[in-house]
């Protein structure tokens, strides 16, 4: 790949990391609102702990996005170091999220609604897969063997889809649940599509990379299609979250809960834009040399 091609791709990816940082700030705001509601409401201590952990998990992920910006403004070994730090921070953030999901699963009552057990168990599996995939990717920096990390992250997204669909069953017993349940269904389809896109991206790394300076237009082209699909999938998830936000007040939750859901939906749209920005970088890198 020529320096000019690499510059176009890297600028796109650095811009995408900045967008992910902005999305992380929005997620932090949404989780802060949700935590405030938990503190002010009569919920169990376990629910409050889960709320705090959800909030705290955003901080390493913000750091990971910031390190990602530094990585794609650097080159060579310096880039590899920043990427490894970013992925290790992402691992920490997802690990805290995994602990929160386990505590949430452990706090299930004796007779939960149908589907609740499966929904929370799938959420545990998803957060574990995200932590494991990030850790494996950190270890793969340098040799480019990202096939297994990509597949593990794909499994995580499939588990998110399963969790969303199981939650649909759990909330079907509530009155005026239609808009909320439709949002969960849409989110599930988006998450499954994102998982399949990650599997497609992982397949691009089935062969070892050539020596330094080798050009891989075929791989970049495949990654362009995969990351484009990932961006569109997150846009679908954002639409589903917006539908959930519209149905939140109908389920009897506080108005602040709907505000948090709308902010979370906006964060997903920003993340979709980030993935599409990365895809444009891969497309530029796949273009024939002039």
PDB file of C-alpha atoms in Angstrom:
ATOM      1  CA  UNK A   1       0.000   0.000   0.000  1.00  0.00           C
ATOM      2  CA  UNK A   2       1.434   3.393  -0.937  1.00  0.00           C
ATOM      3  CA  UNK A   3       1.941   6.110   1.704  1.00  0.00           C
ATOM      4  CA  UNK A   4      -0.824   8.145   0.082  1.00  0.00           C
ATOM      5  CA  UNK A   5      -3.306   5.255   0.358  1.00  0.00           C
ATOM      6  CA  UNK A   6      -2.300   4.610   3.932  1.00  0.00           C
ATOM      7  CA  UNK A   7      -2.711   8.286   4.798  1.00  0.00           C
ATOM      8  CA  UNK A   8      -6.273   8.378   3.461  1.00  0.00           C
ATOM      9  CA  UNK A   9      -7.238   5.217   5.328  1.00  0.00           C
ATOM     10  CA  UNK A  10      -5.579   6.242   8.570  1.00  0.00           C
ATOM     11  CA  UNK A  11      -7.152   9.690   8.560  1.00  0.00           C
ATOM     12  CA  UNK A  12     -10.550   8.094   8.087  1.00  0.00           C
ATOM     13  CA  UNK A  13      -9.964   5.660  10.944  1.00  0.00           C
ATOM     14  CA  UNK A  14      -8.647   8.394  13.248  1.00  0.00           C
ATOM     15  CA  UNK A  15     -11.789  10.411  12.487  1.00  0.00           C
ATOM     16  CA  UNK A  16     -13.903   7.346  13.230  1.00  0.00           C
ATOM     17  CA  UNK A  17     -12.172   6.942  16.590  1.00  0.00           C
ATOM     18  CA  UNK A  18     -13.063  10.549  17.385  1.00  0.00           C
ATOM     19  CA  UNK A  19     -16.690   9.749  16.560  1.00  0.00           C
ATOM     20  CA  UNK A  20     -16.536   6.675  18.816  1.00  0.00           C
ATOM     21  CA  UNK A  21     -15.197   8.877  21.606  1.00  0.00           C
ATOM     22  CA  UNK A  22     -18.188  11.192  21.130  1.00  0.00           C
ATOM     23  CA  UNK A  23     -20.534   8.194  21.177  1.00  0.00           C
ATOM     24  CA  UNK A  24     -18.875   7.053  24.399  1.00  0.00           C
ATOM     25  CA  UNK A  25     -19.584  10.441  25.995  1.00  0.00           C
ATOM     26  CA  UNK A  26     -23.244  10.093  25.014  1.00  0.00           C
ATOM     27  CA  UNK A  27     -23.370   6.595  26.514  1.00  0.00           C
ATOM     28  CA  UNK A  28     -21.812   7.957  29.698  1.00  0.00           C
ATOM     29  CA  UNK A  29     -24.495  10.644  29.909  1.00  0.00           C
ATOM     30  CA  UNK A  30     -27.283   8.105  29.306  1.00  0.00           C
ATOM     31  CA  UNK A  31     -25.939   5.731  31.973  1.00  0.00           C
ATOM     32  CA  UNK A  32     -25.575   8.682  34.396  1.00  0.00           C
ATOM     33  CA  UNK A  33     -29.259   9.502  33.945  1.00  0.00           C
ATOM     34  CA  UNK A  34     -30.202   5.850  34.459  1.00  0.00           C
ATOM     35  CA  UNK A  35     -28.061   5.629  37.595  1.00  0.00           C
ATOM     36  CA  UNK A  36     -29.694   8.781  38.997  1.00  0.00           C
ATOM     37  CA  UNK A  37     -33.099   7.157  38.496  1.00  0.00           C
ATOM     38  CA  UNK A  38     -31.909   4.012  40.297  1.00  0.00           C
ATOM     39  CA  UNK A  39     -30.561   5.992  43.236  1.00  0.00           C
ATOM     40  CA  UNK A  40     -33.797   7.964  43.577  1.00  0.00           C
ATOM     41  CA  UNK A  41     -36.075   4.921  43.205  1.00  0.00           C
ATOM     42  CA  UNK A  42     -36.818   2.045  45.555  1.00  0.00           C
ATOM     43  CA  UNK A  43     -34.714  -0.648  43.962  1.00  0.00           C
ATOM     44  CA  UNK A  44     -32.464  -3.264  45.524  1.00  0.00           C
ATOM     45  CA  UNK A  45     -28.861  -2.537  46.416  1.00  0.00           C
ATOM     46  CA  UNK A  46     -27.785  -5.031  43.741  1.00  0.00           C
ATOM     47  CA  UNK A  47     -29.543  -2.954  41.061  1.00  0.00           C
ATOM     48  CA  UNK A  48     -27.716   0.156  42.248  1.00  0.00           C
ATOM     49  CA  UNK A  49     -24.373  -1.657  42.118  1.00  0.00           C
ATOM     50  CA  UNK A  50     -25.136  -2.789  38.564  1.00  0.00           C
ATOM     51  CA  UNK A  51     -25.965   0.800  37.645  1.00  0.00           C
ATOM     52  CA  UNK A  52     -22.643   2.017  39.044  1.00  0.00           C
ATOM     53  CA  UNK A  53     -20.730  -0.693  37.194  1.00  0.00           C
ATOM     54  CA  UNK A  54     -22.498   0.131  33.927  1.00  0.00           C
ATOM     55  CA  UNK A  55     -21.455   3.747  34.392  1.00  0.00           C
ATOM     56  CA  UNK A  56     -17.860   2.883  35.303  1.00  0.00           C
ATOM     57  CA  UNK A  57     -17.503   0.531  32.318  1.00  0.00           C
ATOM     58  CA  UNK A  58     -17.791   3.543  29.995  1.00  0.00           C
ATOM     59  CA  UNK A  59     -14.587   5.142  31.282  1.00  0.00           C
ATOM     60  CA  UNK A  60     -12.071   2.562  29.960  1.00  0.00           C
ATOM     61  CA  UNK A  61     -13.955   2.483  26.664  1.00  0.00           C
ATOM     62  CA  UNK A  62     -13.588   6.266  26.374  1.00  0.00           C
ATOM     63  CA  UNK A  63      -9.877   5.855  27.010  1.00  0.00           C
ATOM     64  CA  UNK A  64      -9.711   3.132  24.367  1.00  0.00           C
ATOM     65  CA  UNK A  65     -11.266   5.432  21.759  1.00  0.00           C
ATOM     66  CA  UNK A  66      -8.821   8.210  22.674  1.00  0.00           C
ATOM     67  CA  UNK A  67      -5.854   5.830  22.370  1.00  0.00           C
ATOM     68  CA  UNK A  68      -7.263   4.712  19.017  1.00  0.00           C
ATOM     69  CA  UNK A  69      -7.047   8.290  17.758  1.00  0.00           C
ATOM     70  CA  UNK A  70      -3.388   8.465  18.832  1.00  0.00           C
ATOM     71  CA  UNK A  71      -2.701   5.100  17.180  1.00  0.00           C
ATOM     72  CA  UNK A  72      -3.873   6.138  13.735  1.00  0.00           C
ATOM     73  CA  UNK A  73      -2.019   9.433  13.923  1.00  0.00           C
ATOM     74  CA  UNK A  74       1.174   7.444  14.595  1.00  0.00           C
ATOM     75  CA  UNK A  75       2.966   4.745  12.612  1.00  0.00           C
ATOM     76  CA  UNK A  76       5.101   1.633  13.007  1.00  0.00           C
ATOM     77  CA  UNK A  77       5.818   0.344  16.507  1.00  0.00           C
ATOM     78  CA  UNK A  78       4.309   3.435  18.099  1.00  0.00           C
ATOM     79  CA  UNK A  79       0.983   2.657  16.431  1.00  0.00           C
ATOM     80  CA  UNK A  80       1.105  -0.957  17.588  1.00  0.00           C
ATOM     81  CA  UNK A  81       1.739   0.173  21.177  1.00  0.00           C
ATOM     82  CA  UNK A  82      -1.194   2.609  21.154  1.00  0.00           C
ATOM     83  CA  UNK A  83      -3.494   0.000  19.587  1.00  0.00           C
ATOM     84  CA  UNK A  84      -2.514  -2.581  22.183  1.00  0.00           C
ATOM     85  CA  UNK A  85      -3.214  -0.120  24.993  1.00  0.00           C
ATOM     86  CA  UNK A  86      -6.550   0.792  23.423  1.00  0.00           C
ATOM     87  CA  UNK A  87      -7.620  -2.845  23.154  1.00  0.00           C
ATOM     88  CA  UNK A  88      -6.522  -3.625  26.709  1.00  0.00           C
ATOM     89  CA  UNK A  89      -8.569  -0.668  27.959  1.00  0.00           C
ATOM     90  CA  UNK A  90     -11.523  -1.953  25.917  1.00  0.00           C
ATOM     91  CA  UNK A  91     -11.005  -5.364  27.534  1.00  0.00           C
ATOM     92  CA  UNK A  92     -11.189  -3.729  30.977  1.00  0.00           C
ATOM     93  CA  UNK A  93     -14.366  -1.840  30.072  1.00  0.00           C
ATOM     94  CA  UNK A  94     -16.100  -4.944  28.742  1.00  0.00           C
ATOM     95  CA  UNK A  95     -14.886  -6.956  31.746  1.00  0.00           C
ATOM     96  CA  UNK A  96     -16.561  -4.474  34.111  1.00  0.00           C
ATOM     97  CA  UNK A  97     -19.681  -4.753  31.955  1.00  0.00           C
ATOM     98  CA  UNK A  98     -19.474  -8.539  32.248  1.00  0.00           C
ATOM     99  CA  UNK A  99     -19.358  -8.313  36.061  1.00  0.00           C
ATOM    100  CA  UNK A 100     -22.402  -6.024  35.953  1.00  0.00           C
ATOM    101  CA  UNK A 101     -24.291  -8.475  33.712  1.00  0.00           C
ATOM    102  CA  UNK A 102     -23.455 -11.395  36.021  1.00  0.00           C
ATOM    103  CA  UNK A 103     -24.738  -9.461  39.062  1.00  0.00           C
ATOM    104  CA  UNK A 104     -27.849  -8.525  37.099  1.00  0.00           C
ATOM    105  CA  UNK A 105     -28.437 -12.179  36.252  1.00  0.00           C
ATOM    106  CA  UNK A 106     -27.877 -13.178  39.881  1.00  0.00           C
ATOM    107  CA  UNK A 107     -30.477 -10.671  41.058  1.00  0.00           C
ATOM    108  CA  UNK A 108     -33.329 -12.341  39.120  1.00  0.00           C
ATOM    109  CA  UNK A 109     -36.295 -13.079  41.327  1.00  0.00           C
ATOM    110  CA  UNK A 110     -37.767 -16.506  41.978  1.00  0.00           C
ATOM    111  CA  UNK A 111     -40.420 -16.257  39.266  1.00  0.00           C
ATOM    112  CA  UNK A 112     -39.181 -13.971  36.478  1.00  0.00           C
ATOM    113  CA  UNK A 113     -41.234 -13.307  33.323  1.00  0.00           C
ATOM    114  CA  UNK A 114     -40.797 -15.780  30.475  1.00  0.00           C
ATOM    115  CA  UNK A 115     -37.610 -15.084  28.578  1.00  0.00           C
ATOM    116  CA  UNK A 116     -35.932 -12.998  31.288  1.00  0.00           C
ATOM    117  CA  UNK A 117     -33.490 -15.747  32.324  1.00  0.00           C
ATOM    118  CA  UNK A 118     -32.393 -16.329  28.722  1.00  0.00           C
ATOM    119  CA  UNK A 119     -32.150 -12.583  28.016  1.00  0.00           C
ATOM    120  CA  UNK A 120     -29.855 -11.880  30.954  1.00  0.00           C
ATOM    121  CA  UNK A 121     -27.788 -15.029  30.393  1.00  0.00           C
ATOM    122  CA  UNK A 122     -27.248 -14.063  26.740  1.00  0.00           C
ATOM    123  CA  UNK A 123     -26.233 -10.570  27.894  1.00  0.00           C
ATOM    124  CA  UNK A 124     -23.605 -12.189  30.153  1.00  0.00           C
ATOM    125  CA  UNK A 125     -22.275 -14.235  27.228  1.00  0.00           C
ATOM    126  CA  UNK A 126     -22.183 -11.142  24.991  1.00  0.00           C
ATOM    127  CA  UNK A 127     -20.188  -9.008  27.429  1.00  0.00           C
ATOM    128  CA  UNK A 128     -17.762 -11.892  28.055  1.00  0.00           C
ATOM    129  CA  UNK A 129     -17.273 -12.351  24.296  1.00  0.00           C
ATOM    130  CA  UNK A 130     -16.565  -8.632  23.840  1.00  0.00           C
ATOM    131  CA  UNK A 131     -13.964  -8.716  26.626  1.00  0.00           C
ATOM    132  CA  UNK A 132     -12.380 -11.905  25.269  1.00  0.00           C
ATOM    133  CA  UNK A 133     -12.366 -10.649  21.677  1.00  0.00           C
ATOM    134  CA  UNK A 134     -10.706  -7.370  22.678  1.00  0.00           C
ATOM    135  CA  UNK A 135      -8.072  -9.226  24.698  1.00  0.00           C
ATOM    136  CA  UNK A 136      -7.327 -11.619  21.837  1.00  0.00           C
ATOM    137  CA  UNK A 137      -7.073  -8.695  19.418  1.00  0.00           C
ATOM    138  CA  UNK A 138      -4.577  -6.965  21.730  1.00  0.00           C
ATOM    139  CA  UNK A 139      -2.408 -10.087  21.605  1.00  0.00           C
ATOM    140  CA  UNK A 140      -2.704 -10.282  17.829  1.00  0.00           C
ATOM    141  CA  UNK A 141      -1.409  -6.750  17.205  1.00  0.00           C
ATOM    142  CA  UNK A 142       1.781  -7.063  15.217  1.00  0.00           C
ATOM    143  CA  UNK A 143       1.136 -10.262  13.271  1.00  0.00           C
ATOM    144  CA  UNK A 144      -2.300  -9.293  11.962  1.00  0.00           C
ATOM    145  CA  UNK A 145      -3.920 -12.611  12.978  1.00  0.00           C
ATOM    146  CA  UNK A 146      -7.293 -11.046  13.764  1.00  0.00           C
ATOM    147  CA  UNK A 147      -9.477 -13.900  12.512  1.00  0.00           C
ATOM    148  CA  UNK A 148     -10.220 -15.422  15.928  1.00  0.00           C
ATOM    149  CA  UNK A 149     -10.803 -12.071  17.701  1.00  0.00           C
ATOM    150  CA  UNK A 150     -13.205 -11.048  14.934  1.00  0.00           C
ATOM    151  CA  UNK A 151     -15.151 -14.290  15.240  1.00  0.00           C
ATOM    152  CA  UNK A 152     -15.368 -13.987  19.038  1.00  0.00           C
ATOM    153  CA  UNK A 153     -16.711 -10.436  18.679  1.00  0.00           C
ATOM    154  CA  UNK A 154     -19.184 -11.751  16.104  1.00  0.00           C
ATOM    155  CA  UNK A 155     -20.423 -14.312  18.633  1.00  0.00           C
ATOM    156  CA  UNK A 156     -20.866 -11.476  21.108  1.00  0.00           C
ATOM    157  CA  UNK A 157     -23.092  -9.561  18.696  1.00  0.00           C
ATOM    158  CA  UNK A 158     -25.160 -12.681  17.989  1.00  0.00           C
ATOM    159  CA  UNK A 159     -25.669 -13.049  21.754  1.00  0.00           C
ATOM    160  CA  UNK A 160     -26.826  -9.424  21.917  1.00  0.00           C
ATOM    161  CA  UNK A 161     -29.428 -10.239  19.258  1.00  0.00           C
ATOM    162  CA  UNK A 162     -30.574 -13.306  21.190  1.00  0.00           C
ATOM    163  CA  UNK A 163     -30.826 -11.237  24.375  1.00  0.00           C
ATOM    164  CA  UNK A 164     -32.958  -8.587  22.656  1.00  0.00           C
ATOM    165  CA  UNK A 165     -35.383 -11.172  21.292  1.00  0.00           C
ATOM    166  CA  UNK A 166     -35.623 -12.928  24.667  1.00  0.00           C
ATOM    167  CA  UNK A 167     -36.378  -9.588  26.332  1.00  0.00           C
ATOM    168  CA  UNK A 168     -39.269  -9.264  23.877  1.00  0.00           C
ATOM    169  CA  UNK A 169     -40.884 -12.259  25.537  1.00  0.00           C
ATOM    170  CA  UNK A 170     -40.175 -10.882  28.996  1.00  0.00           C
ATOM    171  CA  UNK A 171     -41.821  -7.527  28.281  1.00  0.00           C
ATOM    172  CA  UNK A 172     -44.785  -8.963  26.388  1.00  0.00           C
ATOM    173  CA  UNK A 173     -46.657  -9.353  29.681  1.00  0.00           C
ATOM    174  CA  UNK A 174     -46.632  -5.593  30.284  1.00  0.00           C
ATOM    175  CA  UNK A 175     -49.574  -3.438  29.146  1.00  0.00           C
ATOM    176  CA  UNK A 176     -48.978  -1.031  26.238  1.00  0.00           C
ATOM    177  CA  UNK A 177     -45.725  -2.797  25.429  1.00  0.00           C
ATOM    178  CA  UNK A 178     -46.057  -2.839  21.629  1.00  0.00           C
ATOM    179  CA  UNK A 179     -43.666   0.005  20.701  1.00  0.00           C
ATOM    180  CA  UNK A 180     -41.109  -1.136  23.266  1.00  0.00           C
ATOM    181  CA  UNK A 181     -41.259  -4.742  22.067  1.00  0.00           C
ATOM    182  CA  UNK A 182     -40.983  -3.704  18.414  1.00  0.00           C
ATOM    183  CA  UNK A 183     -37.828  -1.805  19.277  1.00  0.00           C
ATOM    184  CA  UNK A 184     -36.352  -4.916  20.882  1.00  0.00           C
ATOM    185  CA  UNK A 185     -37.143  -6.981  17.789  1.00  0.00           C
ATOM    186  CA  UNK A 186     -35.492  -4.412  15.505  1.00  0.00           C
ATOM    187  CA  UNK A 187     -32.451  -4.248  17.785  1.00  0.00           C
ATOM    188  CA  UNK A 188     -32.191  -8.021  17.660  1.00  0.00           C
ATOM    189  CA  UNK A 189     -32.119  -8.057  13.860  1.00  0.00           C
ATOM    190  CA  UNK A 190     -29.507  -5.295  13.834  1.00  0.00           C
ATOM    191  CA  UNK A 191     -27.293  -7.108  16.336  1.00  0.00           C
ATOM    192  CA  UNK A 192     -27.469 -10.393  14.402  1.00  0.00           C
ATOM    193  CA  UNK A 193     -26.585  -8.552  11.180  1.00  0.00           C
ATOM    194  CA  UNK A 194     -23.627  -6.951  12.986  1.00  0.00           C
ATOM    195  CA  UNK A 195     -22.470 -10.379  14.152  1.00  0.00           C
ATOM    196  CA  UNK A 196     -22.581 -11.757  10.620  1.00  0.00           C
ATOM    197  CA  UNK A 197     -20.669  -8.698   9.361  1.00  0.00           C
ATOM    198  CA  UNK A 198     -17.950  -9.366  11.934  1.00  0.00           C
ATOM    199  CA  UNK A 199     -17.693 -12.996  10.811  1.00  0.00           C
ATOM    200  CA  UNK A 200     -17.330 -11.786   7.218  1.00  0.00           C
ATOM    201  CA  UNK A 201     -14.624  -9.334   8.288  1.00  0.00           C
ATOM    202  CA  UNK A 202     -12.801 -12.031  10.261  1.00  0.00           C
ATOM    203  CA  UNK A 203     -12.635 -14.209   7.154  1.00  0.00           C
ATOM    204  CA  UNK A 204     -10.480 -11.521   5.531  1.00  0.00           C
ATOM    205  CA  UNK A 205      -7.685 -12.491   7.928  1.00  0.00           C
ATOM    206  CA  UNK A 206      -7.655 -16.190   7.123  1.00  0.00           C
ATOM    207  CA  UNK A 207      -4.306 -15.872   5.325  1.00  0.00           C
ATOM    208  CA  UNK A 208      -1.087 -14.586   6.928  1.00  0.00           C
ATOM    209  CA  UNK A 209      -0.108 -11.066   5.912  1.00  0.00           C
ATOM    210  CA  UNK A 210       2.833 -10.643   3.540  1.00  0.00           C
ATOM    211  CA  UNK A 211       6.019  -8.844   4.456  1.00  0.00           C
ATOM    212  CA  UNK A 212       6.123  -5.163   5.334  1.00  0.00           C
ATOM    213  CA  UNK A 213       4.937  -2.984   2.487  1.00  0.00           C
ATOM    214  CA  UNK A 214       2.770  -5.727   0.944  1.00  0.00           C
ATOM    215  CA  UNK A 215      -0.449  -4.498  -0.600  1.00  0.00           C
ATOM    216  CA  UNK A 216      -3.740  -6.285   0.061  1.00  0.00           C
ATOM    217  CA  UNK A 217      -6.454  -4.621  -2.048  1.00  0.00           C
ATOM    218  CA  UNK A 218      -8.603  -7.765  -1.866  1.00  0.00           C
ATOM    219  CA  UNK A 219      -8.547  -7.753   1.937  1.00  0.00           C
ATOM    220  CA  UNK A 220      -9.224  -4.018   2.103  1.00  0.00           C
ATOM    221  CA  UNK A 221     -12.136  -4.426  -0.310  1.00  0.00           C
ATOM    222  CA  UNK A 222     -13.613  -7.226   1.807  1.00  0.00           C
ATOM    223  CA  UNK A 223     -13.203  -5.121   4.935  1.00  0.00           C
ATOM    224  CA  UNK A 224     -14.927  -2.220   3.174  1.00  0.00           C
ATOM    225  CA  UNK A 225     -18.034  -4.351   2.588  1.00  0.00           C
ATOM    226  CA  UNK A 226     -17.880  -5.873   6.088  1.00  0.00           C
ATOM    227  CA  UNK A 227     -17.496  -2.593   7.953  1.00  0.00           C
ATOM    228  CA  UNK A 228     -20.143  -0.919   5.764  1.00  0.00           C
ATOM    229  CA  UNK A 229     -22.547  -3.700   6.767  1.00  0.00           C
ATOM    230  CA  UNK A 230     -21.496  -3.237  10.399  1.00  0.00           C
ATOM    231  CA  UNK A 231     -22.268   0.483  10.206  1.00  0.00           C
ATOM    232  CA  UNK A 232     -25.683  -0.129   8.666  1.00  0.00           C
ATOM    233  CA  UNK A 233     -26.373  -2.773  11.326  1.00  0.00           C
ATOM    234  CA  UNK A 234     -25.643  -0.293  14.107  1.00  0.00           C
ATOM    235  CA  UNK A 235     -27.950   2.186  12.382  1.00  0.00           C
ATOM    236  CA  UNK A 236     -30.712  -0.447  12.569  1.00  0.00           C
ATOM    237  CA  UNK A 237     -29.918  -1.014  16.251  1.00  0.00           C
ATOM    238  CA  UNK A 238     -30.172   2.751  16.778  1.00  0.00           C
ATOM    239  CA  UNK A 239     -33.613   2.785  15.135  1.00  0.00           C
ATOM    240  CA  UNK A 240     -34.675  -0.039  17.450  1.00  0.00           C
ATOM    241  CA  UNK A 241     -33.390   1.858  20.485  1.00  0.00           C
ATOM    242  CA  UNK A 242     -35.342   4.929  19.331  1.00  0.00           C
ATOM    243  CA  UNK A 243     -38.504   2.800  19.161  1.00  0.00           C
ATOM    244  CA  UNK A 244     -37.780   1.566  22.676  1.00  0.00           C
ATOM    245  CA  UNK A 245     -37.386   5.176  23.808  1.00  0.00           C
ATOM    246  CA  UNK A 246     -40.792   5.995  22.313  1.00  0.00           C
ATOM    247  CA  UNK A 247     -42.341   3.073  24.175  1.00  0.00           C
ATOM    248  CA  UNK A 248     -40.559   3.613  27.506  1.00  0.00           C
ATOM    249  CA  UNK A 249     -43.071   6.030  29.000  1.00  0.00           C
ATOM    250  CA  UNK A 250     -45.944   3.733  27.944  1.00  0.00           C
ATOM    251  CA  UNK A 251     -44.470   1.064  30.194  1.00  0.00           C
ATOM    252  CA  UNK A 252     -44.738   3.390  33.183  1.00  0.00           C
ATOM    253  CA  UNK A 253     -41.090   4.431  33.529  1.00  0.00           C
ATOM    254  CA  UNK A 254     -40.000   7.959  34.433  1.00  0.00           C
ATOM    255  CA  UNK A 255     -39.575  10.540  31.686  1.00  0.00           C
ATOM    256  CA  UNK A 256     -35.837  10.582  32.381  1.00  0.00           C
ATOM    257  CA  UNK A 257     -35.717   6.925  31.338  1.00  0.00           C
ATOM    258  CA  UNK A 258     -37.002   7.891  27.882  1.00  0.00           C
ATOM    259  CA  UNK A 259     -34.440  10.713  27.693  1.00  0.00           C
ATOM    260  CA  UNK A 260     -31.634   8.248  28.489  1.00  0.00           C
ATOM    261  CA  UNK A 261     -32.920   5.868  25.812  1.00  0.00           C
ATOM    262  CA  UNK A 262     -33.017   8.653  23.207  1.00  0.00           C
ATOM    263  CA  UNK A 263     -29.435   9.645  24.072  1.00  0.00           C
ATOM    264  CA  UNK A 264     -28.385   6.010  23.806  1.00  0.00           C
ATOM    265  CA  UNK A 265     -30.074   5.800  20.381  1.00  0.00           C
ATOM    266  CA  UNK A 266     -28.130   8.877  19.288  1.00  0.00           C
ATOM    267  CA  UNK A 267     -24.900   7.231  20.479  1.00  0.00           C
ATOM    268  CA  UNK A 268     -25.655   4.214  18.297  1.00  0.00           C
ATOM    269  CA  UNK A 269     -26.222   6.450  15.255  1.00  0.00           C
ATOM    270  CA  UNK A 270     -22.852   8.143  15.898  1.00  0.00           C
ATOM    271  CA  UNK A 271     -21.217   4.704  16.165  1.00  0.00           C
ATOM    272  CA  UNK A 272     -22.814   3.740  12.849  1.00  0.00           C
ATOM    273  CA  UNK A 273     -21.309   6.872  11.304  1.00  0.00           C
ATOM    274  CA  UNK A 274     -17.913   5.905  12.730  1.00  0.00           C
ATOM    275  CA  UNK A 275     -18.042   2.455  11.123  1.00  0.00           C
ATOM    276  CA  UNK A 276     -19.079   3.939   7.790  1.00  0.00           C
ATOM    277  CA  UNK A 277     -16.150   6.359   8.049  1.00  0.00           C
ATOM    278  CA  UNK A 278     -13.794   3.402   8.581  1.00  0.00           C
ATOM    279  CA  UNK A 279     -15.372   1.663   5.577  1.00  0.00           C
ATOM    280  CA  UNK A 280     -14.550   4.660   3.370  1.00  0.00           C
ATOM    281  CA  UNK A 281     -10.959   4.388   4.524  1.00  0.00           C
ATOM    282  CA  UNK A 282     -10.820   0.743   3.520  1.00  0.00           C
ATOM    283  CA  UNK A 283     -12.357   1.584   0.145  1.00  0.00           C
ATOM    284  CA  UNK A 284      -9.649   4.174  -0.485  1.00  0.00           C
ATOM    285  CA  UNK A 285      -6.975   1.635   0.470  1.00  0.00           C
ATOM    286  CA  UNK A 286      -8.475  -0.943  -1.932  1.00  0.00           C
ATOM    287  CA  UNK A 287      -8.346   1.340  -4.961  1.00  0.00           C
ATOM    288  CA  UNK A 288      -5.779   0.414  -7.631  1.00  0.00           C
ATOM    289  CA  UNK A 289      -2.478   2.206  -7.482  1.00  0.00           C
ATOM    290  CA  UNK A 290      -2.169   4.981 -10.021  1.00  0.00           C
TER     291      UNK A 290
END
